[in-house]
Short mmCIF file of C-alpha atoms and ligand atoms in Angstrom, two decimals:
data_model
loop_
_atom_site.label_atom_id
_atom_site.label_comp_id
_atom_site.label_asym_id
_atom_site.label_seq_id
_atom_site.Cartn_x
_atom_site.Cartn_y
_atom_site.Cartn_z
CA GLN A 1 -31.67 -6.98 -11.55
CA THR A 2 -30.83 -9.79 -9.13
CA GLY A 3 -28.17 -10.15 -6.45
CA PRO A 4 -25.72 -13.09 -6.15
CA THR A 5 -28.25 -15.18 -4.24
CA GLY A 6 -30.90 -14.60 -6.90
CA CYS A 7 -32.81 -12.05 -4.80
CA PRO A 8 -34.09 -8.97 -6.62
CA VAL A 9 -32.01 -5.80 -6.17
CA THR A 10 -34.18 -2.92 -5.00
CA ALA A 11 -33.93 0.57 -6.48
CA GLY A 12 -32.08 1.87 -3.40
CA ALA A 13 -29.54 -0.93 -3.57
CA ALA A 14 -29.03 -0.46 -7.32
CA ALA A 15 -28.45 3.28 -6.88
CA PHE A 16 -26.02 2.97 -3.94
CA ASP A 17 -22.67 4.52 -4.91
CA PRO A 18 -20.26 5.37 -2.09
CA PHE A 19 -18.05 7.41 -4.41
CA GLU A 20 -20.87 9.88 -5.04
CA ASP A 21 -21.00 13.25 -3.36
CA GLY A 22 -24.16 12.27 -1.43
CA TYR A 23 -22.26 9.57 0.50
CA GLN A 24 -19.19 11.76 0.89
CA GLN A 25 -21.16 14.67 2.35
CA ASP A 26 -23.17 12.67 4.87
CA PRO A 27 -22.88 8.85 4.84
CA PRO A 28 -25.47 8.10 7.57
CA ASP A 29 -28.04 10.32 5.84
CA TYR A 30 -27.22 8.79 2.45
CA VAL A 31 -28.09 5.30 3.73
CA ARG A 32 -31.00 6.32 5.98
CA TRP A 33 -33.37 4.50 3.60
CA SER A 34 -31.36 1.33 4.15
CA ARG A 35 -31.28 1.64 7.94
CA GLU A 36 -35.05 2.00 7.86
CA GLN A 37 -36.10 -0.42 5.09
CA GLU A 38 -33.36 -2.74 3.90
CA PRO A 39 -30.53 -2.89 6.45
CA VAL A 40 -28.57 -5.57 4.56
CA PHE A 41 -28.44 -5.26 0.77
CA PHE A 42 -26.24 -6.27 -2.14
CA SER A 43 -24.71 -3.40 -4.10
CA PRO A 44 -24.20 -4.46 -7.71
CA ARG A 45 -22.00 -1.43 -8.43
CA LEU A 46 -19.59 -2.24 -5.63
CA GLY A 47 -19.94 -6.04 -5.59
CA TYR A 48 -20.29 -5.83 -1.81
CA TRP A 49 -23.07 -6.56 0.65
CA VAL A 50 -23.75 -3.38 2.60
CA VAL A 51 -24.77 -3.47 6.28
CA THR A 52 -26.12 -0.36 8.00
CA ARG A 53 -27.65 -1.18 11.42
CA TYR A 54 -25.82 -1.02 14.75
CA ASP A 55 -26.61 -4.50 16.11
CA ASP A 56 -25.77 -6.26 12.84
CA ILE A 57 -22.45 -4.43 12.52
CA LYS A 58 -21.48 -5.07 16.13
CA ALA A 59 -22.25 -8.78 15.69
CA ILE A 60 -19.98 -8.82 12.61
CA PHE A 61 -17.14 -7.17 14.54
CA ARG A 62 -17.63 -9.65 17.37
CA ASP A 63 -17.08 -12.71 15.16
CA ASN A 64 -13.77 -12.21 13.37
CA LEU A 65 -13.60 -15.86 12.27
CA THR A 66 -16.82 -15.87 10.21
CA PHE A 67 -16.20 -12.25 9.25
CA SER A 68 -12.51 -12.04 8.41
CA PRO A 69 -10.77 -8.64 8.37
CA SER A 70 -8.34 -9.85 5.69
CA ILE A 71 -9.77 -7.51 3.00
CA ALA A 72 -9.55 -4.36 5.15
CA LEU A 73 -6.63 -2.99 3.11
CA GLU A 74 -7.53 -4.53 -0.26
CA LYS A 75 -8.04 -2.12 -3.17
CA ILE A 76 -11.78 -1.53 -3.32
CA THR A 77 -11.45 -0.52 -6.98
CA PRO A 78 -9.20 -3.04 -8.72
CA THR A 79 -6.53 -1.25 -10.76
CA GLY A 80 -5.76 -1.91 -14.40
CA PRO A 81 -2.67 -3.74 -15.74
CA GLU A 82 -0.69 -0.53 -16.28
CA ALA A 83 -0.98 0.60 -12.65
CA ASN A 84 -0.31 -2.95 -11.46
CA ALA A 85 2.88 -3.05 -13.53
CA VAL A 86 4.01 0.22 -11.95
CA LEU A 87 3.37 -1.15 -8.45
CA ALA A 88 5.27 -4.35 -9.32
CA GLN A 89 8.20 -2.30 -10.58
CA TYR A 90 8.54 -0.80 -7.08
CA GLY A 91 8.32 -4.26 -5.50
CA PHE A 92 5.11 -3.14 -3.78
CA ALA A 93 4.07 -5.93 -1.39
CA LEU A 94 1.88 -4.40 1.29
CA ASN A 95 0.57 -7.43 3.14
CA ARG A 96 -0.74 -8.18 6.61
CA THR A 97 -0.36 -5.61 9.35
CA LEU A 98 -2.76 -6.04 12.29
CA VAL A 99 -5.97 -4.59 10.97
CA ASN A 100 -6.16 -7.16 8.13
CA GLU A 101 -4.53 -10.12 9.91
CA ASP A 102 -6.56 -13.25 10.68
CA GLU A 103 -6.36 -15.40 13.78
CA PRO A 104 -4.42 -17.18 15.06
CA ALA A 105 -1.65 -14.81 13.88
CA HIS A 106 -3.35 -11.57 14.89
CA MET A 107 -3.82 -11.77 18.65
CA PRO A 108 -0.26 -12.76 19.63
CA ARG A 109 1.07 -9.94 17.46
CA ARG A 110 -1.37 -7.40 18.87
CA ARG A 111 -0.42 -8.49 22.38
CA VAL A 112 3.34 -8.11 21.95
CA LEU A 113 2.93 -4.70 20.31
CA MET A 114 0.43 -3.19 22.74
CA GLU A 115 2.61 -1.66 25.46
CA PRO A 116 3.35 1.68 23.71
CA PHE A 117 -0.44 2.32 23.59
CA THR A 118 -0.99 2.05 27.33
CA PRO A 119 -1.99 5.28 29.14
CA GLU A 120 1.39 5.58 30.94
CA HIS A 121 3.26 5.44 27.64
CA LEU A 122 0.85 7.73 25.83
CA LYS A 123 1.37 10.41 28.49
CA ALA A 124 4.88 10.91 27.11
CA HIS A 125 3.39 12.24 23.84
CA GLU A 126 1.14 14.82 25.48
CA PRO A 127 3.70 17.68 25.75
CA LEU A 128 4.54 17.41 22.04
CA VAL A 129 0.87 17.52 21.04
CA ARG A 130 0.28 20.54 23.29
CA GLN A 131 3.39 22.34 22.05
CA LEU A 132 2.54 21.75 18.37
CA ALA A 133 -1.08 22.81 18.87
CA ARG A 134 0.08 26.07 20.48
CA GLU A 135 2.72 26.81 17.85
CA TYR A 136 0.36 26.26 14.95
CA VAL A 137 -2.36 28.44 16.51
CA ASP A 138 0.29 31.14 17.16
CA ARG A 139 0.95 31.28 13.43
CA PHE A 140 -2.58 32.35 12.49
CA ILE A 141 -4.19 33.72 15.64
CA ASP A 142 -3.78 37.34 14.54
CA ASP A 143 -5.05 36.73 10.99
CA GLY A 144 -8.78 36.54 11.71
CA ARG A 145 -9.16 33.71 9.21
CA ALA A 146 -7.65 30.26 8.67
CA ASP A 147 -8.14 27.00 6.86
CA LEU A 148 -7.80 24.76 9.90
CA VAL A 149 -7.08 21.70 7.75
CA ASP A 150 -4.27 23.19 5.64
CA GLN A 151 -2.84 25.35 8.39
CA MET A 152 -2.90 22.90 11.28
CA LEU A 153 -5.05 19.78 11.37
CA TRP A 154 -3.34 17.96 8.51
CA GLU A 155 0.19 18.55 9.75
CA VAL A 156 0.03 18.24 13.51
CA PRO A 157 -1.41 14.69 13.67
CA LEU A 158 1.07 13.68 10.96
CA THR A 159 3.99 14.97 13.01
CA VAL A 160 2.61 13.25 16.11
CA ALA A 161 2.12 10.01 14.13
CA LEU A 162 5.69 10.12 12.81
CA HIS A 163 7.05 10.70 16.32
CA PHE A 164 4.89 7.92 17.71
CA LEU A 165 6.17 5.51 15.07
CA GLY A 166 9.76 6.68 15.68
CA VAL A 167 10.51 8.12 12.21
CA PRO A 168 13.73 10.17 12.23
CA GLU A 169 13.10 13.95 11.79
CA ASP A 170 14.99 14.19 8.50
CA ASP A 171 12.77 11.59 6.82
CA MET A 172 9.52 13.20 7.85
CA ASP A 173 9.12 15.66 4.98
CA GLN A 174 9.30 13.08 2.22
CA LEU A 175 6.83 10.80 3.94
CA ARG A 176 4.31 13.64 4.25
CA GLN A 177 3.75 13.71 0.48
CA TYR A 178 2.81 10.09 0.05
CA SER A 179 0.27 9.38 2.72
CA ILE A 180 -2.84 10.40 0.78
CA ALA A 181 -1.89 8.23 -2.21
CA HIS A 182 -2.36 5.12 -0.05
CA THR A 183 -5.90 6.21 0.84
CA VAL A 184 -6.89 6.75 -2.78
CA ASN A 185 -5.19 3.50 -3.81
CA THR A 186 -6.98 1.46 -1.15
CA TRP A 187 -10.39 3.00 -0.58
CA GLY A 188 -10.91 5.27 -3.59
CA ARG A 189 -11.97 5.03 -7.23
CA PRO A 190 -9.14 6.69 -9.15
CA LYS A 191 -9.88 7.09 -12.87
CA PRO A 192 -7.72 4.90 -15.15
CA GLU A 193 -5.50 7.90 -16.03
CA GLU A 194 -5.01 8.74 -12.32
CA GLN A 195 -4.23 5.17 -11.35
CA VAL A 196 -0.73 5.25 -12.77
CA ALA A 197 0.22 8.45 -10.93
CA VAL A 198 -1.25 7.04 -7.72
CA ALA A 199 0.68 3.80 -8.28
CA HIS A 200 3.96 5.72 -8.59
CA ALA A 201 3.27 7.58 -5.35
CA VAL A 202 2.29 4.35 -3.55
CA GLY A 203 5.38 2.60 -4.92
CA ASN A 204 7.63 5.41 -3.73
CA PHE A 205 5.91 5.40 -0.34
CA TRP A 206 6.50 1.64 -0.06
CA GLN A 207 10.20 1.92 -0.90
CA LEU A 208 10.74 4.86 1.39
CA ALA A 209 9.02 2.98 4.23
CA GLY A 210 11.48 0.12 3.65
CA GLN A 211 14.47 2.46 3.70
CA ILE A 212 13.33 4.12 6.91
CA LEU A 213 12.82 0.74 8.51
CA ASP A 214 16.36 -0.27 7.54
CA LYS A 215 17.64 2.90 9.15
CA MET A 216 15.67 2.09 12.30
CA ARG A 217 17.31 -1.32 12.42
CA GLN A 218 20.63 0.47 12.97
CA ASP A 219 19.31 2.04 16.18
CA PRO A 220 16.56 -0.21 17.59
CA GLU A 221 16.90 1.28 21.07
CA ALA A 222 15.56 4.66 19.86
CA PRO A 223 12.03 5.60 21.01
CA GLY A 224 9.10 4.71 18.73
CA TRP A 225 6.49 2.03 18.15
CA MET A 226 8.36 0.65 15.12
CA GLN A 227 11.58 0.34 17.13
CA TYR A 228 9.55 -1.37 19.85
CA GLY A 229 8.38 -3.79 17.13
CA LEU A 230 12.00 -4.38 16.04
CA ARG A 231 12.99 -5.18 19.62
CA GLN A 232 10.00 -7.54 19.98
CA GLN A 233 11.01 -9.22 16.74
CA ARG A 234 14.21 -10.44 18.44
CA GLU A 235 12.14 -12.34 21.02
CA HIS A 236 9.25 -13.34 18.74
CA PRO A 237 10.51 -13.51 15.14
CA GLU A 238 7.60 -15.67 14.00
CA VAL A 239 5.06 -13.20 15.44
CA VAL A 240 6.63 -9.88 14.41
CA THR A 241 7.70 -10.71 10.86
CA ASP A 242 9.68 -8.58 8.38
CA SER A 243 6.65 -8.40 6.11
CA TYR A 244 4.56 -7.10 9.01
CA LEU A 245 7.14 -4.44 9.90
CA HIS A 246 7.48 -3.13 6.33
CA SER A 247 3.71 -3.12 5.78
CA MET A 248 3.03 -1.41 9.10
CA MET A 249 5.72 1.19 8.47
CA MET A 250 3.57 2.33 5.54
CA ALA A 251 0.03 1.60 6.69
CA GLY A 252 0.69 2.83 10.24
CA ILE A 253 1.26 6.37 9.06
CA VAL A 254 -2.16 6.51 7.47
CA ALA A 255 -3.79 4.71 10.41
CA ALA A 256 -2.47 7.26 12.84
CA HIS A 257 -2.48 10.38 10.70
CA GLU A 258 -5.44 10.79 8.38
CA THR A 259 -7.92 9.27 10.78
CA THR A 260 -7.06 11.77 13.49
CA ALA A 261 -6.68 14.80 11.20
CA ASN A 262 -10.06 14.08 9.63
CA ALA A 263 -11.71 13.33 12.97
CA THR A 264 -10.66 16.70 14.36
CA ALA A 265 -11.75 18.58 11.23
CA ASN A 266 -15.12 16.77 11.32
CA ALA A 267 -15.49 17.58 15.02
CA MET A 268 -14.67 21.28 14.58
CA LYS A 269 -17.07 21.56 11.64
CA LEU A 270 -19.85 19.89 13.60
CA LEU A 271 -19.31 21.94 16.75
CA LEU A 272 -19.17 25.25 14.87
CA GLN A 273 -22.35 24.30 13.02
CA HIS A 274 -23.94 24.16 16.49
CA PRO A 275 -22.82 27.51 18.00
CA HIS A 276 -24.73 26.96 21.27
CA VAL A 277 -22.82 23.69 21.82
CA TRP A 278 -19.54 25.37 20.92
CA ARG A 279 -20.29 28.13 23.48
CA GLU A 280 -21.01 25.53 26.15
CA ILE A 281 -17.65 23.79 25.75
CA CYS A 282 -15.86 27.17 25.63
CA GLU A 283 -17.44 28.02 28.97
CA ASP A 284 -16.87 24.59 30.51
CA PRO A 285 -13.88 22.69 29.06
CA SER A 286 -14.63 19.73 31.32
CA LEU A 287 -17.30 18.88 28.71
CA ILE A 288 -14.60 18.33 26.05
CA PRO A 289 -13.85 14.61 26.56
CA ASN A 290 -17.48 13.55 26.08
CA ALA A 291 -17.91 16.12 23.29
CA VAL A 292 -15.01 14.42 21.47
CA GLU A 293 -16.74 11.06 21.86
CA GLU A 294 -20.04 12.48 20.63
CA CYS A 295 -18.31 14.03 17.60
CA LEU A 296 -16.67 10.68 16.82
CA ARG A 297 -20.13 9.13 16.96
CA HIS A 298 -21.99 11.80 15.03
CA ASN A 299 -19.39 12.66 12.40
CA GLY A 300 -16.47 10.26 12.71
CA SER A 301 -13.54 10.00 10.32
CA VAL A 302 -13.93 6.33 9.37
CA ALA A 303 -17.29 6.00 7.64
CA ALA A 304 -17.23 2.29 6.80
CA TRP A 305 -15.01 -0.77 7.18
CA ARG A 306 -14.78 -4.17 5.48
CA ARG A 307 -15.02 -7.86 6.26
CA LEU A 308 -14.87 -11.07 4.18
CA VAL A 309 -17.43 -13.80 4.88
CA THR A 310 -15.59 -17.12 5.41
CA ALA A 311 -18.61 -19.46 5.82
CA ASP A 312 -22.25 -19.38 4.74
CA THR A 313 -24.00 -17.28 7.34
CA GLN A 314 -26.78 -14.82 8.03
CA VAL A 315 -26.62 -11.11 8.75
CA GLY A 316 -29.80 -9.47 10.00
CA GLY A 317 -31.75 -12.53 8.87
CA ILE A 318 -30.39 -12.40 5.29
CA ASP A 319 -28.44 -15.37 3.93
CA ILE A 320 -24.93 -14.40 2.93
CA PRO A 321 -22.76 -16.99 1.16
CA ALA A 322 -19.11 -17.69 1.98
CA GLY A 323 -16.80 -15.53 -0.11
CA SER A 324 -19.05 -12.45 0.05
CA LYS A 325 -17.51 -9.10 0.84
CA LEU A 326 -19.16 -6.78 3.33
CA LEU A 327 -19.06 -3.01 3.56
CA ILE A 328 -20.11 -2.30 7.12
CA VAL A 329 -21.19 1.33 7.35
CA THR A 330 -20.15 2.15 10.90
CA SER A 331 -21.13 5.80 10.48
CA SER A 332 -24.68 4.59 9.81
CA ALA A 333 -24.60 2.32 12.89
CA ASN A 334 -23.67 5.42 14.87
CA HIS A 335 -26.94 7.06 13.76
CA ASP A 336 -29.12 4.03 14.43
CA GLU A 337 -32.12 5.09 16.51
CA ARG A 338 -32.36 1.55 17.87
CA HIS A 339 -29.16 2.18 19.80
CA PHE A 340 -28.82 5.97 20.14
CA ALA A 341 -31.92 7.92 21.18
CA ASP A 342 -32.52 10.92 18.90
CA ALA A 343 -29.48 9.75 16.98
CA ASP A 344 -29.14 12.74 14.63
CA LEU A 345 -29.01 15.15 17.58
CA LEU A 346 -25.58 16.38 18.67
CA ASP A 347 -25.76 15.83 22.44
CA ILE A 348 -22.40 16.29 24.13
CA ARG A 349 -23.82 14.90 27.39
CA ARG A 350 -25.05 11.67 25.77
CA ASP A 351 -24.20 8.90 28.23
CA ASN A 352 -23.64 6.19 25.62
CA ALA A 353 -21.72 8.33 23.11
CA SER A 354 -18.65 6.09 23.48
CA ASP A 355 -20.63 3.09 22.22
CA HIS A 356 -19.94 4.42 18.71
CA LEU A 357 -18.26 2.06 16.24
CA THR A 358 -15.89 4.60 14.68
CA PHE A 359 -12.90 2.78 16.22
CA GLY A 360 -14.36 -0.61 15.28
CA TYR A 361 -15.12 -3.13 18.00
CA GLY A 362 -13.81 -6.39 19.45
CA SER A 363 -10.44 -7.97 18.88
CA HIS A 364 -9.33 -5.52 16.18
CA GLN A 365 -10.63 -2.39 17.85
CA CYS A 366 -8.36 0.57 17.12
CA MET A 367 -5.17 0.33 19.18
CA GLY A 368 -4.51 4.07 18.77
CA LYS A 369 -7.91 5.23 20.04
CA ASN A 370 -6.53 6.83 23.19
CA LEU A 371 -3.80 8.66 21.31
CA ALA A 372 -6.44 10.00 18.91
CA ARG A 373 -8.69 11.03 21.79
CA MET A 374 -5.82 12.78 23.53
CA GLU A 375 -4.94 14.74 20.39
CA MET A 376 -8.53 15.73 19.72
CA GLN A 377 -9.05 16.86 23.31
CA ILE A 378 -5.92 18.99 23.27
CA PHE A 379 -6.86 20.61 19.94
CA LEU A 380 -10.31 21.45 21.28
CA GLU A 381 -8.86 22.79 24.54
CA GLU A 382 -6.55 25.11 22.62
CA PHE A 383 -9.25 26.30 20.17
CA THR A 384 -11.91 26.90 22.83
CA ARG A 385 -9.48 28.78 25.09
CA ARG A 386 -7.74 30.89 22.46
CA LEU A 387 -10.39 31.35 19.76
CA PRO A 388 -13.78 30.98 21.46
CA HIS A 389 -15.31 33.56 19.11
CA MET A 390 -14.35 31.53 16.03
CA ARG A 391 -17.15 30.78 13.52
CA LEU A 392 -17.45 28.81 10.30
CA ALA A 393 -16.84 30.85 7.13
CA GLU A 394 -19.21 30.52 4.15
CA GLN A 395 -17.95 27.58 2.10
CA THR A 396 -18.86 24.32 0.44
CA PHE A 397 -17.10 21.23 1.72
CA SER A 398 -15.28 18.74 -0.47
CA TYR A 399 -14.09 15.22 0.38
CA VAL A 400 -11.58 12.83 -1.22
CA PRO A 401 -13.97 10.29 -2.82
CA ASN A 402 -13.54 6.96 -1.03
CA THR A 403 -15.61 4.57 1.05
CA SER A 404 -13.85 4.87 4.37
CA PHE A 405 -11.66 7.82 5.32
CA ARG A 406 -13.71 10.96 5.58
CA GLY A 407 -12.99 14.59 6.46
CA PRO A 408 -13.36 17.97 4.73
CA GLU A 409 -10.38 18.88 2.52
CA HIS A 410 -10.60 22.46 3.81
CA LEU A 411 -12.23 24.03 6.84
CA TRP A 412 -12.32 27.81 6.74
CA VAL A 413 -13.03 29.59 9.99
CA GLU A 414 -12.96 33.28 10.87
CA TRP A 415 -12.92 35.52 13.94
CA ASP A 416 -12.18 39.10 14.97
CA PRO A 417 -8.58 39.17 16.26
CA ALA A 418 -9.34 42.29 18.34
CA ARG A 419 -11.54 40.03 20.48
CA ASN A 420 -8.87 37.36 21.07
CA PRO A 421 -8.89 36.62 24.81
CA GLU A 422 -5.11 36.88 24.98
CA ARG A 423 -5.37 40.49 23.71
CA THR A 424 -8.32 41.52 25.83
CA GLN A 425 -7.09 39.75 29.01
CA PRO A 426 -3.32 39.45 28.48
C1 HEM B 501 -7.55 -0.20 13.80
C2 HEM B 501 -10.18 3.85 13.32
C3 HEM B 501 -6.48 6.48 15.12
C4 HEM B 501 -3.70 2.52 15.03
C5 HEM B 501 -8.58 0.68 13.51
C6 HEM B 501 -9.86 0.30 12.95
C7 HEM B 501 -10.59 1.43 12.82
C8 HEM B 501 -9.78 2.55 13.28
C9 HEM B 501 -12.00 1.54 12.26
C10 HEM B 501 -10.32 -1.13 12.61
C11 HEM B 501 -11.09 -1.68 13.78
C12 HEM B 501 -11.70 -3.05 13.63
O1 HEM B 501 -11.45 -3.76 12.64
O2 HEM B 501 -12.46 -3.44 14.57
C13 HEM B 501 -9.43 4.91 13.81
C14 HEM B 501 -9.91 6.27 13.98
C15 HEM B 501 -8.87 7.01 14.50
C16 HEM B 501 -7.73 6.12 14.64
C17 HEM B 501 -11.32 6.74 13.65
C18 HEM B 501 -8.82 8.47 14.87
C19 HEM B 501 -9.84 9.21 15.21
C20 HEM B 501 -5.41 5.65 15.24
C21 HEM B 501 -4.11 6.03 15.71
C22 HEM B 501 -3.31 4.91 15.65
C23 HEM B 501 -4.13 3.82 15.18
C24 HEM B 501 -3.73 7.42 16.19
C25 HEM B 501 -1.87 4.70 15.96
C26 HEM B 501 -1.05 5.41 16.52
C27 HEM B 501 -4.53 1.44 14.75
C28 HEM B 501 -4.07 0.06 14.70
C29 HEM B 501 -5.18 -0.73 14.36
C30 HEM B 501 -6.29 0.20 14.18
C31 HEM B 501 -2.66 -0.43 14.97
C32 HEM B 501 -5.21 -2.24 14.15
C33 HEM B 501 -5.69 -2.96 15.40
C34 HEM B 501 -5.91 -4.44 15.20
O3 HEM B 501 -6.30 -4.87 14.12
O4 HEM B 501 -5.67 -5.20 16.17
N1 HEM B 501 -8.56 2.05 13.70
N2 HEM B 501 -8.11 4.87 14.21
N3 HEM B 501 -5.39 4.31 14.94
N4 HEM B 501 -5.87 1.48 14.45
FE1 HEM B 501 -7.00 3.16 14.42
#
């Protein structure tokens, strides 16, 4: 077998399949062979070049002209005509938001929409996160057993995301059902018979996002990032376009919700798999902020991202022609020994933990990273304080098969309620 440039495809490259359980369970381990032997390879199954080393990936993020983000939200598995007809019937037209916008349009838009992400503005969301975290733990603290994903970590970041965006309370429930469909539609490999159902859900999500946006237009002074965007549109109509607002109303929910829900579930799983580390943060919560960073590095919720090559170039010394698509496996970069000493070790005192690429890097780096960090820190503070004797239950972990968004679908933990600190030291 040969790749698009005529080079032979090695056995590892031919076998690479990011929809397989091996990748889902542990992406950096699945591509260890690549990091060590063939850090840039063409995957014939995916039709993408795959990049797995830290320095190569950072260089790609740094140059967003040669490596365009325009395909970041493109369907990685093209859908068949039936699903496409369903999407068309809903008028589905998800287009550029920020994450997939090229220059020169991207930077001015990012700039005028940044203020709600500044630390002073984010502080306003802290009481809600704390209150929700406490209420959800209250519901199961006496049970001795919980699925942290189903009973808390899926819902709380969604509610926070909807508040951050400014979605009215009475529209929240409907939106909750559709979010996952966008992930499968964009980064998954739904079977032909699933594609139509996914297309209906995505179409409904798209229309609902439009209706909610119209409602927001009636009250643009209300709090929320979308309303902030509507107000900025008055001053900068060519920068904050209608197409952007509608697309972001849909994509923004996923950007803020699933990423953070999955990141917290991944972090809790990882910490409980290392009981001595868990004990340390229970005893000294000041370790939590760096522990969050180390969890994002070691077991982050975005496993890989995408770029389109706009001009003939080289990555890691390999010629890559214009028009090529790249899957940049950021989770692999985060385990690159060339950048992180003893990279597979969970070290919550690691001084370069925050060099991880889970939030991307450069001009498109995640705008919501500090909101995500704040949520994760608060969840860990509440769990370590109220359920320090929690442990992982026996279970096998499953993941929604897709290249990019990664977190266990369920996370069962257990504890002895008689030992709850608030019972023993009321
Ligand atoms: C962009 C990851 C949470 C909003 C991104 C990118 C990644 C990412 C990988 C693309 C970066 C690049 O191309 O360089 C994550 C992870 C999160 C998280 C792992 C949680 C742990 C959030 C939250 C919000 C958010 C909570 C919003 C409230 C955005 C936006 C962009 C973005 C608006 C586009 C920025 C741009 O292109 O200029 N995120 N994200 N994210 N994220 Fe996040």
